Short mmCIF file of C-alpha atoms in Angstrom, two decimals:
data_model
loop_
_atom_site.label_atom_id
_atom_site.label_comp_id
_atom_site.label_asym_id
_atom_site.label_seq_id
_atom_site.Cartn_x
_atom_site.Cartn_y
_atom_site.Cartn_z
CA UNK V 282 -7.80 -14.76 1.85
CA UNK V 283 -3.85 -15.76 1.01
CA UNK V 284 -1.65 -15.33 3.41
CA UNK V 285 0.49 -12.55 0.49
CA UNK V 286 -2.45 -10.52 0.87
CA UNK V 287 -2.54 -10.62 4.52
CA UNK V 288 1.28 -10.37 4.35
CA UNK V 289 0.53 -7.34 2.20
CA UNK V 290 -2.55 -5.69 3.78
CA UNK V 291 -0.04 -5.92 6.97
CA UNK V 292 2.58 -4.02 5.29
CA UNK V 293 -0.06 -1.47 4.66
CA UNK V 294 -0.62 -1.10 7.99
CA UNK V 295 2.34 -1.42 9.51
CA UNK V 296 3.88 1.27 6.86
CA UNK V 297 0.88 3.57 7.53
CA UNK V 298 1.42 3.98 10.98
CA UNK V 299 5.59 3.93 11.56
CA UNK V 300 5.23 6.68 8.90
CA UNK V 301 2.68 9.09 10.27
CA UNK V 302 4.70 8.17 13.76
CA UNK V 303 8.31 9.67 11.95
CA UNK V 304 7.23 11.72 9.38
CA UNK V 305 8.89 14.65 11.47
CA UNK V 306 11.99 13.47 10.77
CA UNK V 307 12.23 12.46 6.95
CA UNK V 308 10.11 16.63 5.99
CA UNK V 309 13.67 17.65 7.90
CA UNK V 310 15.75 14.73 6.93
CA UNK V 311 14.48 15.11 2.92
CA UNK V 312 15.18 18.88 3.38
CA UNK V 313 18.41 17.97 4.08
CA UNK V 314 19.45 15.71 1.24
CA UNK V 315 18.24 18.44 -1.18
CA UNK V 316 20.19 21.74 0.53
CA UNK V 317 23.16 22.47 -2.02
CA UNK V 318 25.93 24.64 -1.10
CA UNK V 319 28.92 24.08 -3.57
CA UNK V 320 32.07 23.90 -1.17
CA UNK V 321 34.92 24.21 -4.01
CA UNK V 322 34.70 24.16 -8.56
CA UNK V 323 32.29 27.34 -8.97
CA UNK V 324 33.71 30.40 -11.76
CA UNK V 325 33.80 34.09 -9.60
CA UNK V 326 30.49 34.62 -11.45
CA UNK V 327 28.37 31.72 -11.17
CA UNK V 328 29.49 33.04 -7.06
CA UNK V 329 27.88 36.06 -6.84
CA UNK V 330 25.08 34.60 -8.23
CA UNK V 331 24.25 32.44 -5.08
CA UNK V 332 22.27 33.77 -2.39
CA UNK V 333 24.48 34.41 0.83
CA UNK V 334 24.39 32.03 2.96
CA UNK V 335 26.42 32.87 6.33
CA UNK V 336 25.09 30.95 9.40
CA UNK V 337 25.76 26.85 8.78
CA UNK V 338 23.60 24.19 8.50
CA UNK V 339 21.47 23.85 12.09
CA UNK V 340 21.28 20.18 13.77
CA UNK V 341 18.40 17.84 13.48
CA UNK V 342 16.58 19.47 16.76
CA UNK V 343 16.76 22.54 15.88
CA UNK V 344 16.05 22.50 12.28
CA UNK V 345 12.27 20.82 13.96
CA UNK V 346 11.71 23.27 15.66
CA UNK V 347 13.19 26.22 13.12
CA UNK V 348 9.99 24.82 11.00
CA UNK V 349 7.80 24.28 13.85
CA UNK V 350 8.94 27.98 14.59
CA UNK V 351 8.26 29.35 11.03
CA UNK V 352 5.91 27.03 9.56
CA UNK V 353 3.71 24.84 12.29
CA UNK V 354 3.13 21.57 12.46
CA UNK V 355 1.34 21.77 9.41
CA UNK V 356 5.10 21.95 8.03
CA UNK V 357 6.53 18.98 9.59
CA UNK V 358 3.56 17.11 8.23
CA UNK V 359 3.88 18.68 4.87
CA UNK V 360 3.06 16.13 1.90
CA UNK V 361 1.11 13.17 4.63
CA UNK V 362 -1.70 13.45 2.85
CA UNK V 363 0.00 11.14 0.02
CA UNK V 364 2.92 10.23 1.44
CA UNK V 365 0.19 8.00 3.95
CA UNK V 366 -1.87 7.11 0.42
CA UNK V 367 1.81 6.04 -1.09
CA UNK V 368 2.86 4.32 2.14
CA UNK V 369 0.24 1.96 1.60
CA UNK V 370 0.41 1.41 -1.96
CA UNK V 371 3.82 0.35 -1.23
CA UNK V 372 3.72 -1.48 1.20
CA UNK V 373 1.02 -3.57 0.11
CA UNK V 374 2.82 -4.27 -3.36
CA UNK V 375 6.22 -4.66 -1.41
CA UNK V 376 4.67 -7.15 0.95
CA UNK V 377 2.42 -8.67 -1.39
CA UNK V 378 4.87 -9.74 -4.39
CA UNK V 379 7.85 -11.04 -2.53
CA UNK V 380 5.98 -13.48 -0.57
CA UNK V 381 4.01 -14.69 -3.99
CA UNK V 382 7.38 -14.92 -5.10
CA UNK V 383 8.47 -15.73 -1.95
CA UNK V 384 6.20 -18.62 -1.58
CA UNK V 385 7.87 -19.56 -5.05
CA UNK V 386 11.11 -19.54 -3.70
CA UNK V 387 10.06 -22.43 -0.57
CA UNK V 388 8.25 -24.39 -3.34
CA UNK V 389 10.57 -24.97 -5.57
CA UNK V 390 13.31 -25.25 -2.85
CA UNK V 391 10.95 -27.77 -1.30
CA UNK V 392 10.92 -29.82 -4.46
CA UNK V 393 14.64 -29.48 -5.03
CA UNK V 394 14.62 -31.61 -1.61
CA UNK V 395 12.89 -34.17 -2.74
CA UNK V 396 15.70 -34.10 -5.83
CA UNK V 397 18.39 -34.96 -3.11
CA UNK V 398 19.48 -31.38 -4.00
CA UNK V 399 19.05 -29.21 -0.99
CA UNK V 400 17.65 -29.22 2.38
CA UNK V 401 14.94 -27.42 1.52
CA UNK V 402 15.88 -23.95 2.53
CA UNK V 403 15.56 -20.98 0.70
CA UNK V 404 19.35 -19.79 0.61
CA UNK V 405 20.88 -16.05 1.31
CA UNK V 406 20.74 -15.12 -2.89
CA UNK V 407 16.65 -16.57 -3.82
CA UNK V 408 15.80 -13.97 -0.54
CA UNK V 409 17.76 -11.60 -2.92
CA UNK V 410 15.89 -12.62 -6.33
CA UNK V 411 12.84 -12.11 -4.61
CA UNK V 412 13.14 -8.77 -2.74
CA UNK V 413 14.34 -7.22 -5.93
CA UNK V 414 12.07 -8.29 -8.20
CA UNK V 415 9.40 -7.09 -5.86
CA UNK V 416 10.89 -3.82 -5.03
CA UNK V 417 11.74 -3.14 -8.36
CA UNK V 418 7.86 -3.47 -9.07
CA UNK V 419 6.73 -1.27 -6.75
CA UNK V 420 9.60 1.37 -7.43
CA UNK V 421 7.94 1.11 -10.83
CA UNK V 422 4.11 1.15 -10.01
CA UNK V 423 4.83 4.35 -6.85
CA UNK V 424 7.26 6.28 -8.32
CA UNK V 425 5.40 8.97 -8.52
CA UNK V 426 3.93 9.25 -5.71
CA UNK V 427 6.96 9.47 -4.26
CA UNK V 428 7.71 12.71 -6.86
CA UNK V 429 4.73 14.42 -5.33
CA UNK V 430 5.56 14.10 -1.74
CA UNK V 431 9.13 15.35 -2.42
CA UNK V 432 7.96 18.42 -3.69
CA UNK V 433 5.65 18.72 -0.94
CA UNK V 434 8.44 18.47 1.58
CA UNK V 435 11.14 20.63 -0.14
CA UNK V 436 8.00 23.24 -1.51
CA UNK V 437 8.78 25.92 1.20
CA UNK V 438 12.47 25.46 0.36
CA UNK V 439 12.58 26.23 -2.96
CA UNK V 440 10.41 28.95 -2.32
CA UNK V 441 12.54 30.24 0.10
CA UNK V 442 15.40 29.90 -2.88
CA UNK V 443 13.02 31.55 -5.46
CA UNK V 444 12.24 34.25 -2.85
CA UNK V 445 16.06 34.96 -2.50
CA UNK V 446 17.03 34.90 -5.55
CA UNK V 447 14.40 37.83 -6.13
CA UNK V 448 16.02 40.45 -3.27
CA UNK V 449 19.80 39.53 -4.68
CA UNK V 450 18.40 40.67 -8.46
CA UNK V 451 16.57 43.86 -7.50
CA UNK V 452 19.92 44.49 -5.36
CA UNK V 453 22.44 44.38 -8.33
CA UNK V 454 19.74 46.25 -10.65
CA UNK V 455 19.73 48.62 -7.42
CA UNK V 456 23.39 48.89 -8.17
CA UNK V 457 23.25 48.67 -11.61
CA UNK V 458 19.94 51.42 -11.56
CA UNK V 459 21.71 54.12 -8.34
CA UNK V 460 18.53 53.58 -7.27
CA UNK V 461 18.04 55.69 -3.49
CA UNK V 462 17.11 53.91 -1.07
CA UNK V 463 13.50 54.22 -0.08
CA UNK V 464 12.97 52.53 -3.59
CA UNK V 465 14.84 50.41 -3.13
CA UNK V 466 12.92 49.71 -0.06
CA UNK V 467 9.84 50.28 -1.04
CA UNK V 468 10.19 47.16 -4.48
CA UNK V 469 11.49 44.73 -1.58
CA UNK V 470 8.76 45.16 0.97
CA UNK V 471 6.73 45.05 -2.52
CA UNK V 472 8.03 41.91 -2.97
CA UNK V 473 7.75 40.68 0.02
CA UNK V 474 3.68 41.23 0.49
CA UNK V 475 3.28 39.06 -2.26
CA UNK V 476 2.07 35.90 -0.60
CA UNK V 477 2.32 32.80 -1.08
CA UNK V 478 0.17 30.38 -3.53
CA UNK V 479 -1.74 27.07 -1.43
CA UNK V 480 0.08 24.23 -2.56
CA UNK V 481 -1.46 20.72 -1.99
CA UNK V 482 -1.17 17.40 -3.77
CA UNK V 483 -2.96 19.34 -7.42
CA UNK V 484 -0.47 21.90 -7.12
CA UNK V 485 2.46 19.75 -7.05
CA UNK V 486 1.05 17.30 -9.79
CA UNK V 487 0.66 20.22 -12.40
CA UNK V 488 3.76 21.74 -11.33
CA UNK V 489 5.53 18.82 -12.34
CA UNK V 490 3.70 18.26 -15.90
CA UNK V 491 4.53 21.81 -16.47
CA UNK V 492 7.82 20.82 -16.21
CA UNK V 493 8.87 17.61 -17.79
CA UNK V 494 5.05 16.17 -18.99
CA UNK V 495 4.22 12.23 -17.64
CA UNK V 496 8.20 11.53 -17.38
CA UNK V 497 8.85 14.12 -15.16
CA UNK V 498 6.47 12.31 -12.16
CA UNK V 499 9.37 9.43 -12.93
CA UNK V 500 12.40 11.37 -12.17
CA UNK V 501 14.66 9.84 -10.52
CA UNK V 502 13.99 6.29 -11.09
CA UNK V 503 17.24 5.02 -11.98
CA UNK V 504 18.60 5.66 -9.15
CA UNK V 505 15.71 4.55 -7.43
CA UNK V 506 15.20 1.28 -9.10
CA UNK V 507 18.85 0.56 -7.78
CA UNK V 508 18.13 1.10 -4.50
CA UNK V 509 15.66 -1.83 -5.11
CA UNK V 510 18.85 -3.42 -3.48
CA UNK V 511 18.22 -1.35 -0.29
CA UNK V 512 14.93 -3.73 0.66
CA UNK V 513 17.21 -6.56 -0.53
CA UNK V 514 19.62 -6.23 1.53
CA UNK V 515 17.18 -5.34 4.27
CA UNK V 516 14.68 -9.00 3.92
CA UNK V 517 17.69 -11.12 3.10
CA UNK V 518 19.00 -9.60 6.61
CA UNK V 519 16.11 -9.32 8.68
CA UNK V 520 15.07 -12.99 6.68
CA UNK V 521 18.54 -14.93 7.25
CA UNK V 522 18.31 -13.22 11.14
CA UNK V 523 14.43 -14.42 11.22
CA UNK V 524 15.32 -18.52 10.01
CA UNK V 525 18.25 -18.68 13.01
CA UNK V 526 15.53 -17.43 15.76
CA UNK V 527 13.33 -18.77 15.48
CA UNK V 528 16.12 -22.08 15.03
CA UNK V 529 17.02 -21.54 17.74
CA UNK V 530 13.74 -20.91 19.35
CA UNK V 531 12.39 -24.56 18.69
CA UNK V 532 16.12 -25.95 19.57
CA UNK V 533 15.03 -24.12 23.50
CA UNK V 534 11.55 -25.64 23.16
CA UNK V 535 10.48 -28.01 21.25
CA UNK V 536 7.41 -26.92 18.95
CA UNK V 537 8.27 -23.43 19.74
CA UNK V 538 8.79 -21.17 16.54
CA UNK V 539 7.15 -18.14 16.88
CA UNK V 540 9.48 -15.05 18.53
CA UNK V 541 8.58 -12.23 20.32
CA UNK V 542 7.52 -8.74 19.53
CA UNK V 543 10.74 -6.96 20.39
CA UNK V 544 12.84 -9.60 18.75
CA UNK V 545 11.06 -9.11 16.12
CA UNK V 546 11.77 -4.96 15.88
CA UNK V 547 15.70 -6.08 17.67
CA UNK V 548 15.40 -8.10 14.27
CA UNK V 549 13.84 -4.58 12.32
CA UNK V 550 16.50 -2.46 13.38
CA UNK V 551 19.42 -4.17 13.06
CA UNK V 552 18.58 -4.82 8.78
CA UNK V 553 17.24 -1.08 7.96
CA UNK V 554 20.07 -0.12 9.91
CA UNK V 555 23.13 -2.54 7.63
CA UNK V 556 20.70 -1.32 3.89
CA UNK V 557 20.19 2.33 5.49
CA UNK V 558 23.65 2.81 5.26
CA UNK V 559 25.07 1.19 2.25
CA UNK V 560 22.37 2.70 -0.59
CA UNK V 561 22.38 6.20 1.67
CA UNK V 562 23.66 8.30 -1.89
CA UNK V 563 21.52 6.76 -3.76
CA UNK V 564 18.68 8.64 -1.97
CA UNK V 565 20.56 11.37 -1.52
CA UNK V 566 20.19 12.06 -5.96
CA UNK V 567 17.22 10.70 -5.67
CA UNK V 568 16.02 13.67 -3.27
CA UNK V 569 17.77 16.02 -5.50
CA UNK V 570 15.87 15.02 -9.04
CA UNK V 571 12.60 14.92 -7.33
CA UNK V 572 12.88 18.73 -5.66
CA UNK V 573 12.80 21.36 -7.82
CA UNK V 574 15.66 22.80 -9.40
CA UNK V 575 15.07 26.19 -8.19
CA UNK V 576 16.78 24.99 -4.88
CA UNK V 577 19.50 25.05 -6.44
CA UNK V 578 20.04 28.56 -6.66
CA UNK V 579 22.40 28.56 -9.61
CA UNK V 580 22.17 27.05 -12.33
CA UNK V 581 25.10 24.97 -11.52
CA UNK V 582 23.48 23.26 -8.46
CA UNK V 583 20.81 22.08 -10.91
CA UNK V 584 19.96 18.28 -12.64
CA UNK V 585 19.57 17.05 -15.21
CA UNK V 586 19.60 13.16 -14.98
CA UNK V 587 21.52 11.13 -12.55
CA UNK V 588 25.16 11.63 -13.96
CA UNK V 589 24.91 15.09 -14.12
CA UNK V 590 23.30 15.62 -10.38
CA UNK V 591 26.48 12.60 -9.50
CA UNK V 592 29.00 14.75 -10.86
CA UNK V 593 28.17 18.10 -10.08
CA UNK V 594 27.04 16.87 -6.58
CA UNK V 595 31.54 15.79 -7.36
CA UNK V 596 32.97 18.52 -8.56
CA UNK V 597 31.12 21.36 -6.17
CA UNK V 598 30.30 19.51 -2.61
CA UNK V 599 32.50 16.74 -2.30
CA UNK V 600 31.89 13.00 -1.65
CA UNK V 601 30.43 14.52 1.69
CA UNK V 602 27.24 16.01 -0.51
CA UNK V 603 26.25 11.96 -0.70
CA UNK V 604 26.11 12.20 2.99
CA UNK V 605 24.20 14.61 3.93
CA UNK V 606 20.77 14.32 6.92
CA UNK V 607 22.50 11.06 7.09
CA UNK V 608 22.29 10.79 10.93
CA UNK V 609 18.49 12.22 10.81
CA UNK V 610 18.54 9.06 8.03
CA UNK V 611 19.17 6.49 9.75
CA UNK V 612 17.02 7.71 13.49
CA UNK V 613 14.20 7.88 11.37
CA UNK V 614 14.57 4.64 9.32
CA UNK V 615 15.30 2.22 11.31
CA UNK V 616 13.26 3.08 14.62
CA UNK V 617 9.83 3.18 11.29
CA UNK V 618 11.25 -0.24 9.67
CA UNK V 619 11.38 -1.55 13.95
CA UNK V 620 7.78 -0.52 14.05
CA UNK V 621 7.09 -1.86 11.04
CA UNK V 622 8.00 -4.82 10.97
CA UNK V 623 6.99 -5.33 14.32
CA UNK V 624 3.25 -4.66 13.78
CA UNK V 625 3.46 -6.97 10.94
CA UNK V 626 4.39 -10.04 12.27
CA UNK V 627 1.90 -8.73 15.33
CA UNK V 628 -1.46 -8.39 12.48
CA UNK V 629 0.14 -11.09 10.72
CA UNK V 630 -0.04 -13.48 13.63
CA UNK V 631 -3.81 -12.37 14.67
CA UNK V 632 -5.13 -12.46 11.09
CA UNK V 633 -3.56 -16.27 11.33
CA UNK V 634 -5.48 -16.87 14.53
CA UNK V 635 -8.77 -15.42 13.37
CA UNK V 636 -8.46 -17.66 10.05
CA UNK V 637 -7.37 -20.65 12.06
CA UNK V 638 -10.58 -19.60 14.37
CA UNK V 639 -13.31 -19.33 11.41
CA UNK V 640 -12.01 -22.53 10.14
CA UNK V 641 -12.81 -24.30 12.73
CA UNK V 642 -16.03 -22.97 13.26
CA UNK V 643 -16.71 -23.95 9.53
CA UNK V 644 -16.03 -27.17 10.37
CA UNK V 645 -17.54 -27.10 13.46
CA UNK V 646 -21.52 -26.12 11.05
CA UNK V 647 -22.43 -29.38 9.72
CA UNK V 648 -21.79 -31.77 12.66
CA UNK V 649 -24.25 -29.44 14.28
CA UNK V 650 -26.60 -29.51 11.71
CA UNK V 651 -26.40 -32.97 11.70
CA UNK V 652 -26.94 -32.77 15.57
CA UNK V 653 -30.24 -30.90 15.05
CA UNK V 654 -31.54 -33.45 12.58
#
């Protein structure tokens, strides 16, 4: 097994564990990102069609408790199965191609050193290019999975908005036709008695295809491709810091280049923090494009594409709309990345140790055979 495959499998394993641990935070964060409340710019006619919202948005912990109360643990882990598959696929694809191109970059750097054109190390720009190529391939191959995950995470939110819209329409009709209070009460009771249909991965896929065809599975691809700079920045910080740390260890204790699990954990947290802050607005745009557009309620808060989303967000919500739920995302992504890096490095070390032992056993087999003869 090549080191690229080993890194791919280790990355997938670390990603799955990190995803399971932090998934409730991810679900709440996606709902925070896709919640749309116009603060300015809407006409009086548009404002009348918006569902009434009197309570301010709750904090992350309160939102988690609220989901637990109304939807149970299933609400917090909605879309976990495709998410785990997506995490395994994304991390596996990313780390595999990252290692492949990293090996090529290191080979080129070594060749340049032999020609007297460098010190044999890979520079920061080369790390960025390597991470960008691996990230782009990952996005193009796995985007459909994340569209389904976003749909499943925000399904309850979308259904609630649709129900609010129906109630508003019913109240407007009651005022227009002069219904009696008992008639309105019966109509509302009938509306609330309708049970929601089961909503799983297959239902989400059918819904996306029904709305936009095959192209719907690549919704949000433009901001996601631009967001490739997120892991690029993350891995640039991580690899550069890791290289300096190993050099420091080697200088203090010659022959020792391994770093501890805690050091990897902290390096992963630092790298993810810098990457998350720099690209968060694009993540909000991507989530809104991938979610069901009924979440917007009003037509003015629904988007047809990346540029339309950016313009409407600036117009109706202001710059703060691009940073909704950022504190939740920082906690979730930093912790997840730290766990991922720590587990990945430990799994790679374990693989290298087993591979080394296996190689020694294989080399000793011919010797033992000769001794028996």
